[in-house]
PDB file of C-alpha atoms in Angstrom:
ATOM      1  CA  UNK P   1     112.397  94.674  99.277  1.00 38.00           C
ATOM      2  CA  UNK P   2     115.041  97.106  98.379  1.00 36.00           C
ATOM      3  CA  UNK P   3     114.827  98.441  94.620  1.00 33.00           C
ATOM      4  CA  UNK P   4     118.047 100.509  94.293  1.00 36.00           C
ATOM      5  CA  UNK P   5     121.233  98.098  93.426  1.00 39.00           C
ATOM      6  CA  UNK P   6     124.838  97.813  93.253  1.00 39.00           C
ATOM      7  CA  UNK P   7     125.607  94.997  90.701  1.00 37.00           C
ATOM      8  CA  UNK P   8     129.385  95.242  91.093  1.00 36.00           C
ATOM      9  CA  UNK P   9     130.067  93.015  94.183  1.00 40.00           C
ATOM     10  CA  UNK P  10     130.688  89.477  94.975  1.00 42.00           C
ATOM     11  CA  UNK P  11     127.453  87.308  95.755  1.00 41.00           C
ATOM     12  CA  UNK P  12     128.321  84.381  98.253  1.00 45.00           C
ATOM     13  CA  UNK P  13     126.286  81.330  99.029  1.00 45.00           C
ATOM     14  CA  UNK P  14     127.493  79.857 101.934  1.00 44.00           C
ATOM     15  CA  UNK P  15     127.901  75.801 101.375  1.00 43.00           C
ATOM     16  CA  UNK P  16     126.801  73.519 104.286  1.00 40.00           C
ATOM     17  CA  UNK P  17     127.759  70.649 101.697  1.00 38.00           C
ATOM     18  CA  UNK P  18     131.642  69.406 102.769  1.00 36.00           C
ATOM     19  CA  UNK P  19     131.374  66.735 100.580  1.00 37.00           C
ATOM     20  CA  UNK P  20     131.803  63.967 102.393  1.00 38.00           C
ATOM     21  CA  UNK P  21     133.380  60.205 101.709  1.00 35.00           C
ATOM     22  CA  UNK P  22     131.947  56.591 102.092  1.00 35.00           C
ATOM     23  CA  UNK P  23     128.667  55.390 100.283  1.00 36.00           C
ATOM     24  CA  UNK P  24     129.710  52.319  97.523  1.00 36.00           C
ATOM     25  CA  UNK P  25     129.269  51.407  94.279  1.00 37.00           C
ATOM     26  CA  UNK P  26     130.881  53.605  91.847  1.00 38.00           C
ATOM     27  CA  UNK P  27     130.980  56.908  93.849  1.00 38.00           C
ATOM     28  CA  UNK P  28     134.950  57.436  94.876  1.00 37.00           C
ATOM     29  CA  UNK P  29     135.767  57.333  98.546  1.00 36.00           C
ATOM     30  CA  UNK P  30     137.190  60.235  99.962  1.00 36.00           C
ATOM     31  CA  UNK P  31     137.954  61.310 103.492  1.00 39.00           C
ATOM     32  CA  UNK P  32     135.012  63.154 105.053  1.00 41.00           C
ATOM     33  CA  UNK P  33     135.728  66.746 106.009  1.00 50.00           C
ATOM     34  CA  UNK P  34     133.312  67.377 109.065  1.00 69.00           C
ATOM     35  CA  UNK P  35     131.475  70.672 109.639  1.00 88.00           C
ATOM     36  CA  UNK P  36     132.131  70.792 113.582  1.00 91.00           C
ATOM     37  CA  UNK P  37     128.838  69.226 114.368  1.00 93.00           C
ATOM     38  CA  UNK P  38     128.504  65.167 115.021  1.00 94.00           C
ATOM     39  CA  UNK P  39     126.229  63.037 111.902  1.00 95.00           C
ATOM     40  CA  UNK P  40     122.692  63.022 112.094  1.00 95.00           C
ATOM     41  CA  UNK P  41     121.600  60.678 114.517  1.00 95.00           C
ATOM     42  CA  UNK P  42     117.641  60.200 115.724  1.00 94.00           C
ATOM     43  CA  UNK P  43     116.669  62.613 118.298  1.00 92.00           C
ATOM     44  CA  UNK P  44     118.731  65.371 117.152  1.00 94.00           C
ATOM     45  CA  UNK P  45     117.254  69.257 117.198  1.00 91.00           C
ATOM     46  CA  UNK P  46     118.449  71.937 115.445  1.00 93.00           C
ATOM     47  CA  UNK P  47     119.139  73.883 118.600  1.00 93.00           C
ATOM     48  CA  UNK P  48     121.842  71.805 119.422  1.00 93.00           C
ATOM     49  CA  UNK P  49     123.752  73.506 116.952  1.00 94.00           C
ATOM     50  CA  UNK P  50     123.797  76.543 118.647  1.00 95.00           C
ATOM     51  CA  UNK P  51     127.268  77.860 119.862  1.00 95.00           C
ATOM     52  CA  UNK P  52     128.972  75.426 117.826  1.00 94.00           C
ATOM     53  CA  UNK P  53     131.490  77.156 115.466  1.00 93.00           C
ATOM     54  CA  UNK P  54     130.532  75.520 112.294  1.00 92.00           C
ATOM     55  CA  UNK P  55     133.122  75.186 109.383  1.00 79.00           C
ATOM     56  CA  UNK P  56     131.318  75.678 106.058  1.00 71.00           C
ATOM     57  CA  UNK P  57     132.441  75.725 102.160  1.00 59.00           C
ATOM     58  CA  UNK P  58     132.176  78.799 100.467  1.00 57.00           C
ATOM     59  CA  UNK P  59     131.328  79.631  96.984  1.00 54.00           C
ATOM     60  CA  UNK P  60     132.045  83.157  95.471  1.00 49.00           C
ATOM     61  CA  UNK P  61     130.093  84.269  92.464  1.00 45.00           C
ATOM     62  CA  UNK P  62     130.909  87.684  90.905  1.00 43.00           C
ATOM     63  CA  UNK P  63     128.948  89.173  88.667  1.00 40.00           C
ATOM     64  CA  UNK P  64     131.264  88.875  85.983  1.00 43.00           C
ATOM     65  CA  UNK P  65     130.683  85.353  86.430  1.00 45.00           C
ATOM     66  CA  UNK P  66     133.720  84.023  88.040  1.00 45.00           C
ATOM     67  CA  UNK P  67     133.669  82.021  90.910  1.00 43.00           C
ATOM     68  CA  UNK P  68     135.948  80.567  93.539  1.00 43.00           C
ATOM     69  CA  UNK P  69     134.948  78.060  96.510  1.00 50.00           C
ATOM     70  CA  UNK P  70     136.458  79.256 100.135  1.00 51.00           C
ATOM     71  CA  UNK P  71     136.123  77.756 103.955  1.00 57.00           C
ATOM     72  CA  UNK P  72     134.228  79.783 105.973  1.00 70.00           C
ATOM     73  CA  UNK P  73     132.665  79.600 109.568  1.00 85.00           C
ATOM     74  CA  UNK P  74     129.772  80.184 111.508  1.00 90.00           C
ATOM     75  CA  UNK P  75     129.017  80.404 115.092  1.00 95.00           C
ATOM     76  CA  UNK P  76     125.139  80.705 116.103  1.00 95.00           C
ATOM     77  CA  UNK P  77     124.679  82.301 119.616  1.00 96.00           C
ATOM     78  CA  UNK P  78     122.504  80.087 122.457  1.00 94.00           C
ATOM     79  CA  UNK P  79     118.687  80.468 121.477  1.00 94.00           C
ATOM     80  CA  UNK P  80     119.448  81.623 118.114  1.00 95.00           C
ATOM     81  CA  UNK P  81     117.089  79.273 117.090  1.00 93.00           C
ATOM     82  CA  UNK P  82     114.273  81.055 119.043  1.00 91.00           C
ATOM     83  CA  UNK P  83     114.619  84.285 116.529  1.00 90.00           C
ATOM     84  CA  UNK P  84     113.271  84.805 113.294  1.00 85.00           C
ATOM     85  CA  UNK P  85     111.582  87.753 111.896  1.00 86.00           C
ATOM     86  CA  UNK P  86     109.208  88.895 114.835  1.00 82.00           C
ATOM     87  CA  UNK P  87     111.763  87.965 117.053  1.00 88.00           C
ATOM     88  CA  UNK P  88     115.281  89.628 115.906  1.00 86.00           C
ATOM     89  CA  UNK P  89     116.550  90.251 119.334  1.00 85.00           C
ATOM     90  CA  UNK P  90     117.282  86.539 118.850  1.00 89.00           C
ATOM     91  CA  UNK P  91     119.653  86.634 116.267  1.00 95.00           C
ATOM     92  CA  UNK P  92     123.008  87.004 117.294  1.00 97.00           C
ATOM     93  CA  UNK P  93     125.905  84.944 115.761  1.00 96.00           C
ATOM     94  CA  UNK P  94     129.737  85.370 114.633  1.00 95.00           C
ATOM     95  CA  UNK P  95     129.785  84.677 110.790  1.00 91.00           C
ATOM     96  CA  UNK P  96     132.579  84.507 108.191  1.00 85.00           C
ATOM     97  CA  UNK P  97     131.390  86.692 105.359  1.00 79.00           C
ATOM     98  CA  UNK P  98     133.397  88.348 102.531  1.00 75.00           C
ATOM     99  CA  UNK P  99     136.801  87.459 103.773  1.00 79.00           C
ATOM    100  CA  UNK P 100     136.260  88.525 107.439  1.00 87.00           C
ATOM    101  CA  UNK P 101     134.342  87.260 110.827  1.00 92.00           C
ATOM    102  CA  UNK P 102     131.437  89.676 111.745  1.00 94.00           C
ATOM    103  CA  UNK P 103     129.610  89.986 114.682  1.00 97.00           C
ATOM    104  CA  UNK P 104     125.854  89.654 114.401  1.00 96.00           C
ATOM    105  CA  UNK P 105     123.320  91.307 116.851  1.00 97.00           C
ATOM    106  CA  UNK P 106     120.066  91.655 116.903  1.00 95.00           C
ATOM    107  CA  UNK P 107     119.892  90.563 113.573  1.00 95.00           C
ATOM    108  CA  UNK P 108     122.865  93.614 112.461  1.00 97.00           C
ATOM    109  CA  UNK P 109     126.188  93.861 111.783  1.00 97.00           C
ATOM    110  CA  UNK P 110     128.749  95.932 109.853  1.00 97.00           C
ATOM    111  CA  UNK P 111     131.500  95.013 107.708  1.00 92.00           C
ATOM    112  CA  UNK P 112     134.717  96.768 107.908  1.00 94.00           C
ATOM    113  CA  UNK P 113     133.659  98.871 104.625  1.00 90.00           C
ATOM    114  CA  UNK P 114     130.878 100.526 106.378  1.00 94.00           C
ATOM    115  CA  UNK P 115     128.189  98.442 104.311  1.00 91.00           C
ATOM    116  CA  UNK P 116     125.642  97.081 106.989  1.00 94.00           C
ATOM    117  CA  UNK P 117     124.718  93.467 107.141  1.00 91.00           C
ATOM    118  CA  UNK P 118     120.510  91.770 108.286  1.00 91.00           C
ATOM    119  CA  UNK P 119     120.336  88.709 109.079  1.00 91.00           C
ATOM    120  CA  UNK P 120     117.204  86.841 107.835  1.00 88.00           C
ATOM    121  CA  UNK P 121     116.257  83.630 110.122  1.00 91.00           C
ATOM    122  CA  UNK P 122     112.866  81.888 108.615  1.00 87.00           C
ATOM    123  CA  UNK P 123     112.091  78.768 110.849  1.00 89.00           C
ATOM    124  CA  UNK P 124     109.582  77.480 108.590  1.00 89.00           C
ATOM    125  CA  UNK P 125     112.200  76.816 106.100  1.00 91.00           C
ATOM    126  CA  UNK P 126     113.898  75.079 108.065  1.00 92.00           C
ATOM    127  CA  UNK P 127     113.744  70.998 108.699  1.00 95.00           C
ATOM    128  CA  UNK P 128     114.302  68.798 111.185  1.00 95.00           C
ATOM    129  CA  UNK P 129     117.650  68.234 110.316  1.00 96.00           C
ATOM    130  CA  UNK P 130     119.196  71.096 108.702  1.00 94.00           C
ATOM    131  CA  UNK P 131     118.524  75.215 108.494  1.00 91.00           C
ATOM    132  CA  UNK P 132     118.399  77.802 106.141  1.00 89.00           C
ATOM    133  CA  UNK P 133     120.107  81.594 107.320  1.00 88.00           C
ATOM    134  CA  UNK P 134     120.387  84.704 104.537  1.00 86.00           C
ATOM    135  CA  UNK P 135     122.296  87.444 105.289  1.00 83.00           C
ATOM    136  CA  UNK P 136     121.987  90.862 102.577  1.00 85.00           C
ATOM    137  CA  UNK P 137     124.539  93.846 102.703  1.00 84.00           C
ATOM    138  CA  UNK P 138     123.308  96.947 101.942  1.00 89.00           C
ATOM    139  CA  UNK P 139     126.179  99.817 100.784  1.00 88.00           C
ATOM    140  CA  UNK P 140     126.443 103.067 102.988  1.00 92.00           C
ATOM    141  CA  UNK P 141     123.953 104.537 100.762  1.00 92.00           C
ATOM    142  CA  UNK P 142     121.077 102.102 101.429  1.00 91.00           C
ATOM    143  CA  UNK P 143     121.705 100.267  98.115  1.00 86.00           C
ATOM    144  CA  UNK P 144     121.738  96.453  98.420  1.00 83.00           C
ATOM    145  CA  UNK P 145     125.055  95.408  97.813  1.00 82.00           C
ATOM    146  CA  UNK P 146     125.348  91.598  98.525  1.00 80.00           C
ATOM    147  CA  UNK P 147     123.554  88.290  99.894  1.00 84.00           C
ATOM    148  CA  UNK P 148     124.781  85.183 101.188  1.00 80.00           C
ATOM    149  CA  UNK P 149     123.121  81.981 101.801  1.00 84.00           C
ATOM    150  CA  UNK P 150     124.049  79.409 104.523  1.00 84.00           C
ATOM    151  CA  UNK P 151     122.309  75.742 104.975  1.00 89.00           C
ATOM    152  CA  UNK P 152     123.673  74.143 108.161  1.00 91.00           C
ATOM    153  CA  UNK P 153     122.797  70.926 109.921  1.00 92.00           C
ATOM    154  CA  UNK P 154     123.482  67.324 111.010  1.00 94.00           C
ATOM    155  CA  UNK P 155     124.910  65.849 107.508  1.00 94.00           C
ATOM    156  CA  UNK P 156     124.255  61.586 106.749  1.00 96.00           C
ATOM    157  CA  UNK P 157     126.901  59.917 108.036  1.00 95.00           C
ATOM    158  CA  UNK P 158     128.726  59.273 104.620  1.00 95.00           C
ATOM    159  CA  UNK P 159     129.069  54.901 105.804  1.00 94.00           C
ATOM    160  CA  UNK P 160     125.504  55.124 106.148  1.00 95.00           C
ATOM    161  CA  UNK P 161     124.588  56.442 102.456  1.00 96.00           C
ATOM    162  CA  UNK P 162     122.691  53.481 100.523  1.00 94.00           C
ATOM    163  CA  UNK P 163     124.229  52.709  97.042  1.00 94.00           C
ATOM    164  CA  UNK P 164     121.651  51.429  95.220  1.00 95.00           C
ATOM    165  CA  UNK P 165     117.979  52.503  94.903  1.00 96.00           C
ATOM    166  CA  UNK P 166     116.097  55.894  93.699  1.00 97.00           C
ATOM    167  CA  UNK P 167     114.836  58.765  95.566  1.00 98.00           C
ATOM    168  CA  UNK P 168     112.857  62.033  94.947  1.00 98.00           C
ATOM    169  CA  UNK P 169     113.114  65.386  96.973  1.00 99.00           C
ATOM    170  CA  UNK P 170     111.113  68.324  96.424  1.00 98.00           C
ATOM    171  CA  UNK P 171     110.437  71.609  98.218  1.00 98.00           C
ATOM    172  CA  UNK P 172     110.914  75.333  98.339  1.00 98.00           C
ATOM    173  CA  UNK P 173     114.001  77.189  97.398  1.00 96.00           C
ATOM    174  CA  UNK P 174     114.429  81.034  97.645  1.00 94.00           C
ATOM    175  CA  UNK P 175     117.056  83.199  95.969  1.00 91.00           C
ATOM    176  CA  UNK P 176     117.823  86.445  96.249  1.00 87.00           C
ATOM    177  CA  UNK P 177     120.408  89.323  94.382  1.00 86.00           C
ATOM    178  CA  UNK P 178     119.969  91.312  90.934  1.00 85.00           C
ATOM    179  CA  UNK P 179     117.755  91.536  87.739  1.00 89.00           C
ATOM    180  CA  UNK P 180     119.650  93.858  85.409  1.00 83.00           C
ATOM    181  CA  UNK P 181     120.608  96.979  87.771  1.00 79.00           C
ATOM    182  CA  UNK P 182     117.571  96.040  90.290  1.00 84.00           C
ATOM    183  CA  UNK P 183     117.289  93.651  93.362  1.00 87.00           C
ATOM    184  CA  UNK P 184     115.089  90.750  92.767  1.00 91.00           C
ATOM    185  CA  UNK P 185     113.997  87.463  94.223  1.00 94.00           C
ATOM    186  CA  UNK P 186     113.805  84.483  92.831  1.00 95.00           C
ATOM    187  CA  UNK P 187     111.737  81.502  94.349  1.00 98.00           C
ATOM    188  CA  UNK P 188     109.820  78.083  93.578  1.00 98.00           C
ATOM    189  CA  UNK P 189     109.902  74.570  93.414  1.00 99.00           C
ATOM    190  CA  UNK P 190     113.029  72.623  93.358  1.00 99.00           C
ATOM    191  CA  UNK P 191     113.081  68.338  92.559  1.00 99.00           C
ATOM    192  CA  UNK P 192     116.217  66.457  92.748  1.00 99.00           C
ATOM    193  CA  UNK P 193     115.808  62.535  91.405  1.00 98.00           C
ATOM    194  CA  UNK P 194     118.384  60.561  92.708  1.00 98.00           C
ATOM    195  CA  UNK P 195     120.118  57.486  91.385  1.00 96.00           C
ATOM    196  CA  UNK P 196     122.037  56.344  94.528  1.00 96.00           C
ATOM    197  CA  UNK P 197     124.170  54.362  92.368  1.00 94.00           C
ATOM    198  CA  UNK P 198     124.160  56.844  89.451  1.00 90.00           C
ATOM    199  CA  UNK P 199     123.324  60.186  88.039  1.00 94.00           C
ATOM    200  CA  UNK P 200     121.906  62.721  89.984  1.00 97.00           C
ATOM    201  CA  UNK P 201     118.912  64.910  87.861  1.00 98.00           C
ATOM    202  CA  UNK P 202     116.518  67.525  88.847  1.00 98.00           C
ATOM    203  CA  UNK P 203     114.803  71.293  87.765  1.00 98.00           C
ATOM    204  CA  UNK P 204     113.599  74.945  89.571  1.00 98.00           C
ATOM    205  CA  UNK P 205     110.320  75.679  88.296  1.00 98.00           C
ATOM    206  CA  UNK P 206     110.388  79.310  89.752  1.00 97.00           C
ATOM    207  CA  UNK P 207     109.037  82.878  89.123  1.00 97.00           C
ATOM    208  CA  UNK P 208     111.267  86.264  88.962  1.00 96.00           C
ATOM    209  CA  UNK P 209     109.801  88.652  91.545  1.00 95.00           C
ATOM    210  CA  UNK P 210     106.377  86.549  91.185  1.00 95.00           C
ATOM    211  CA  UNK P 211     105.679  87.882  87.859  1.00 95.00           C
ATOM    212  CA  UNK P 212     108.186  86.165  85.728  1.00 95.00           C
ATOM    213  CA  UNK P 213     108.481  82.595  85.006  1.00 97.00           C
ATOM    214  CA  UNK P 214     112.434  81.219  84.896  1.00 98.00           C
ATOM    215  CA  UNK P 215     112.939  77.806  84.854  1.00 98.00           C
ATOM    216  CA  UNK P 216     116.631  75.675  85.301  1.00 98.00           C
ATOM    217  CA  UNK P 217     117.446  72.817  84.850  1.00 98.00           C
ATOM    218  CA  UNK P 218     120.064  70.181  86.947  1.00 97.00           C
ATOM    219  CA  UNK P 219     123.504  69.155  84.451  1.00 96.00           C
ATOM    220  CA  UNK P 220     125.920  66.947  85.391  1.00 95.00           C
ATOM    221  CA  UNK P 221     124.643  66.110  88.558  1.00 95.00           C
ATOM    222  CA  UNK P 222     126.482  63.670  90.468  1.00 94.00           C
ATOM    223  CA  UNK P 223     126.507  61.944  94.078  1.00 95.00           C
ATOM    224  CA  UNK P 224     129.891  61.872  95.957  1.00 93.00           C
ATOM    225  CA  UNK P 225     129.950  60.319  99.547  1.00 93.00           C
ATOM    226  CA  UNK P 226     126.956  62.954 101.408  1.00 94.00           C
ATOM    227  CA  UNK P 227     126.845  65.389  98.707  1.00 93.00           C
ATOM    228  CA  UNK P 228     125.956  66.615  95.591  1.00 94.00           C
ATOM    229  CA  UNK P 229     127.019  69.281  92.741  1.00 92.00           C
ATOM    230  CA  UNK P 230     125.818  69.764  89.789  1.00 93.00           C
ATOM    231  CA  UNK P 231     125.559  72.554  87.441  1.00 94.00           C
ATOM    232  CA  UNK P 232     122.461  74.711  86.084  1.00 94.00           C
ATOM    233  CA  UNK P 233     121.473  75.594  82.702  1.00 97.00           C
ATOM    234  CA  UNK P 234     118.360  77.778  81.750  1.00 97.00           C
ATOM    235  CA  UNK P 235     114.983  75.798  80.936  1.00 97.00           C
ATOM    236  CA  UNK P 236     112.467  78.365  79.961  1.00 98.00           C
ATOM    237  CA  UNK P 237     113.039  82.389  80.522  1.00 96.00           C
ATOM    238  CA  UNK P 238     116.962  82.822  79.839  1.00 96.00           C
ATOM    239  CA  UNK P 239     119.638  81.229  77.974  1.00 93.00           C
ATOM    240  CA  UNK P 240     122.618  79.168  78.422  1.00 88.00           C
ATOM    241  CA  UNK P 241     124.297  78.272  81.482  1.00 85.00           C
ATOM    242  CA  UNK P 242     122.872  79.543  84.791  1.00 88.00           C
ATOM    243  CA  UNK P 243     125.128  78.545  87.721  1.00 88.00           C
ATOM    244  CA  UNK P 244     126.090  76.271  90.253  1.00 88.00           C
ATOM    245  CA  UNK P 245     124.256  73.711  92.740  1.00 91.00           C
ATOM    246  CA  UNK P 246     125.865  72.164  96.206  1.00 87.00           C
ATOM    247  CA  UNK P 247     124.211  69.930  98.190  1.00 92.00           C
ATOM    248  CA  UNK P 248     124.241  67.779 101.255  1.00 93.00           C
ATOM    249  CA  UNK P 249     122.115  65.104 102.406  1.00 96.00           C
ATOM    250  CA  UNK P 250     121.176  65.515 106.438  1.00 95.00           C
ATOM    251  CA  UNK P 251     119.627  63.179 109.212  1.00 96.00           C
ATOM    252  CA  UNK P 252     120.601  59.665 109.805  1.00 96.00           C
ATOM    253  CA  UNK P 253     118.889  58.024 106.898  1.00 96.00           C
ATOM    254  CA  UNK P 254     119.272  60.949 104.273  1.00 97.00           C
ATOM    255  CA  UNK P 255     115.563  62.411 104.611  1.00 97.00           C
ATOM    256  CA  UNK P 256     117.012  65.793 104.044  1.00 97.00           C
ATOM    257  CA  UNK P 257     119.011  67.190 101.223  1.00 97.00           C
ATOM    258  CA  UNK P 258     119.441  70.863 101.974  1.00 92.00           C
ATOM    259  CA  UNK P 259     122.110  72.847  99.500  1.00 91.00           C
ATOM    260  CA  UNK P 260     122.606  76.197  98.021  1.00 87.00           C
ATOM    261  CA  UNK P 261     122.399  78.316  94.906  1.00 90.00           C
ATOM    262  CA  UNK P 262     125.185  80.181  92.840  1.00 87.00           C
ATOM    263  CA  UNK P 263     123.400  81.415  90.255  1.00 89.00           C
ATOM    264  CA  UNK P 264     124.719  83.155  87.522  1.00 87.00           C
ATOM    265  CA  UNK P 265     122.081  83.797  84.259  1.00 91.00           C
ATOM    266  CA  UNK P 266     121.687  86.820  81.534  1.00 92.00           C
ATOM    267  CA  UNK P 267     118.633  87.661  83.856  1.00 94.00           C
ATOM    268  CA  UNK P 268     118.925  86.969  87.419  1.00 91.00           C
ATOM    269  CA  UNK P 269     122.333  86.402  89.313  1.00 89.00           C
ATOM    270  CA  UNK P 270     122.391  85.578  93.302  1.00 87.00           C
ATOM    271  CA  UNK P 271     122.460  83.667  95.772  1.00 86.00           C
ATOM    272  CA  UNK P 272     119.549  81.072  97.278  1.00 88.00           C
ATOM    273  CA  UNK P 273     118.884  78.210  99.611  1.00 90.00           C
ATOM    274  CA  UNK P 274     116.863  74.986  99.962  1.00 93.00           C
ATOM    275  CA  UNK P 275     116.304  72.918 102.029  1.00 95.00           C
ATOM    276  CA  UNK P 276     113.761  69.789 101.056  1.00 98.00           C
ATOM    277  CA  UNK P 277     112.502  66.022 101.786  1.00 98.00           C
ATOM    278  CA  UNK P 278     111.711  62.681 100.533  1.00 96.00           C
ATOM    279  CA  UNK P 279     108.611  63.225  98.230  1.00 94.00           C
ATOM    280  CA  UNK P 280     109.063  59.615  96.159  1.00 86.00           C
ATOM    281  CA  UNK P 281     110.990  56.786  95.736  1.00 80.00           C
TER     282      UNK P 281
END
């Protein structure tokens, strides 16, 4: 992990989550925006998402705290899906990042500013249907300058979303950006409870760079069509508000919600994934 930092950039977490219409009771219909790739549908593998130019939300978050939601796109290269970190030479794609599209290979790129991008593919965080991919920028002196976070996937067709009924998901997040002037990462446990026909509650019960415990809560959570937002606010570890959560549910009956992080606390700020399953109903 790199220790040296540049805190005065733009994190982005790239947001797999178009929020999509349909569903029922008291959740507003609104026209679904699709991300280039068809609904989930049984049978479906991740690799057929390869060299499909994907059309992803964006979500900005500086480190003064401001953020701003933009489109973005993403293009994985045939057997991208192959890579991962003993096999790089896998891990070419085209990627929207920071305002312009970069070319990834091998795992590399550079951004018009000089900063180099790596590309992180783990394939055991990934599900059936929908993947995790983290990018991190490092500044022409080797400082680590950025990270981005991108969940992609077959999303629940939004007319197929039940409207009544409760569900549990739990699973792994990561997160990864600053702790004062120094890179950090941030990972745990994330559970979402939702109220199909209601709120939407949940918590990360995670540790700062494995030695410090930091704890969020879900506020505000609600269900729209396929997708989820809700806020974060600090449980245990920090104070006030921490941030922003988008999600999406993926697979033809919902048995993945996979999302992203914006998170924005007085002791960690960056940008993480997740990407988890039914645990209860």
């Amino acid at each position: 992990m790199v220790t040296t930092a540049t805190k005065s950039m733009a994190f982005m977490a790239l947001l797999a989550t178009t929020a999509c219409g349909g569903g029922g009771g008291d959740n507003p219909v609104v026209s679904p925006t699709p991300n280039g790739l068809p609904y989930g549908a049984t049978g479906q593998d991740l690799a057929d998402a390869e060299g499909v130019q994907m059309s992803l939300a964006a979500a900005a978050l500086s480190s003064t705290g401001v953020s701003v939601v933009q489109g973005g796109s993403v293009t994985l290269a045939t057997d991208f899906l192959t890579g991962g970190p003993a096999n790089q030479g896998a891990l070419d794609a085209t990627i929207e990042i920071f305002g312009e599209v970069v070319t990834i290979t091998n795992g590399s790129g550079t951004l018009s500013n000089g900063h180099s991008v790596t590309l992180i593919y783990e394939p055991d965080r990934s599900g059936q249907y929908a993947g995790a991919v983290s990018l991190t920028t490092f500044n022409t002196s080797g400082g680590q300058s950025g990270e981005v976070g991108y969940v992609f996937g077959f999303e629940t067709d939004p007319a197929d979303m039940q409207v009544t009924g409760t569900a549990t998901y739990s699973g792994g997040f990561v997160a990864n950006g600053f702790a004062g002037l120094g890179a950090a990462e941030y990972e745990g446990t994330i559970t979402i409870a939702v109220n199909f026909a209601g709120p939407v509650s949940g918590s990360l019960d995670g540790m700062l760079d494995g030695t410090t415990a930091l704890d969020l809560n879900l506020s505000g959570g609600a269900l729209s069509g396929n997708g989820i937002t809700a806020g974060l606010t600090c449980a245990a570890g920090c104070t006030g508000g921490a941030g922003d959560l988008d999600a999406s549910f993926y697979g033809p009956n919902a048995e993945e919600l996979g999302g992203v992080l914006a998170i924005d606390s007085n002791v960690f700020e960056g940008a993480g994934t997740f990407i988890i399953t039914v645990t209860g109903l």
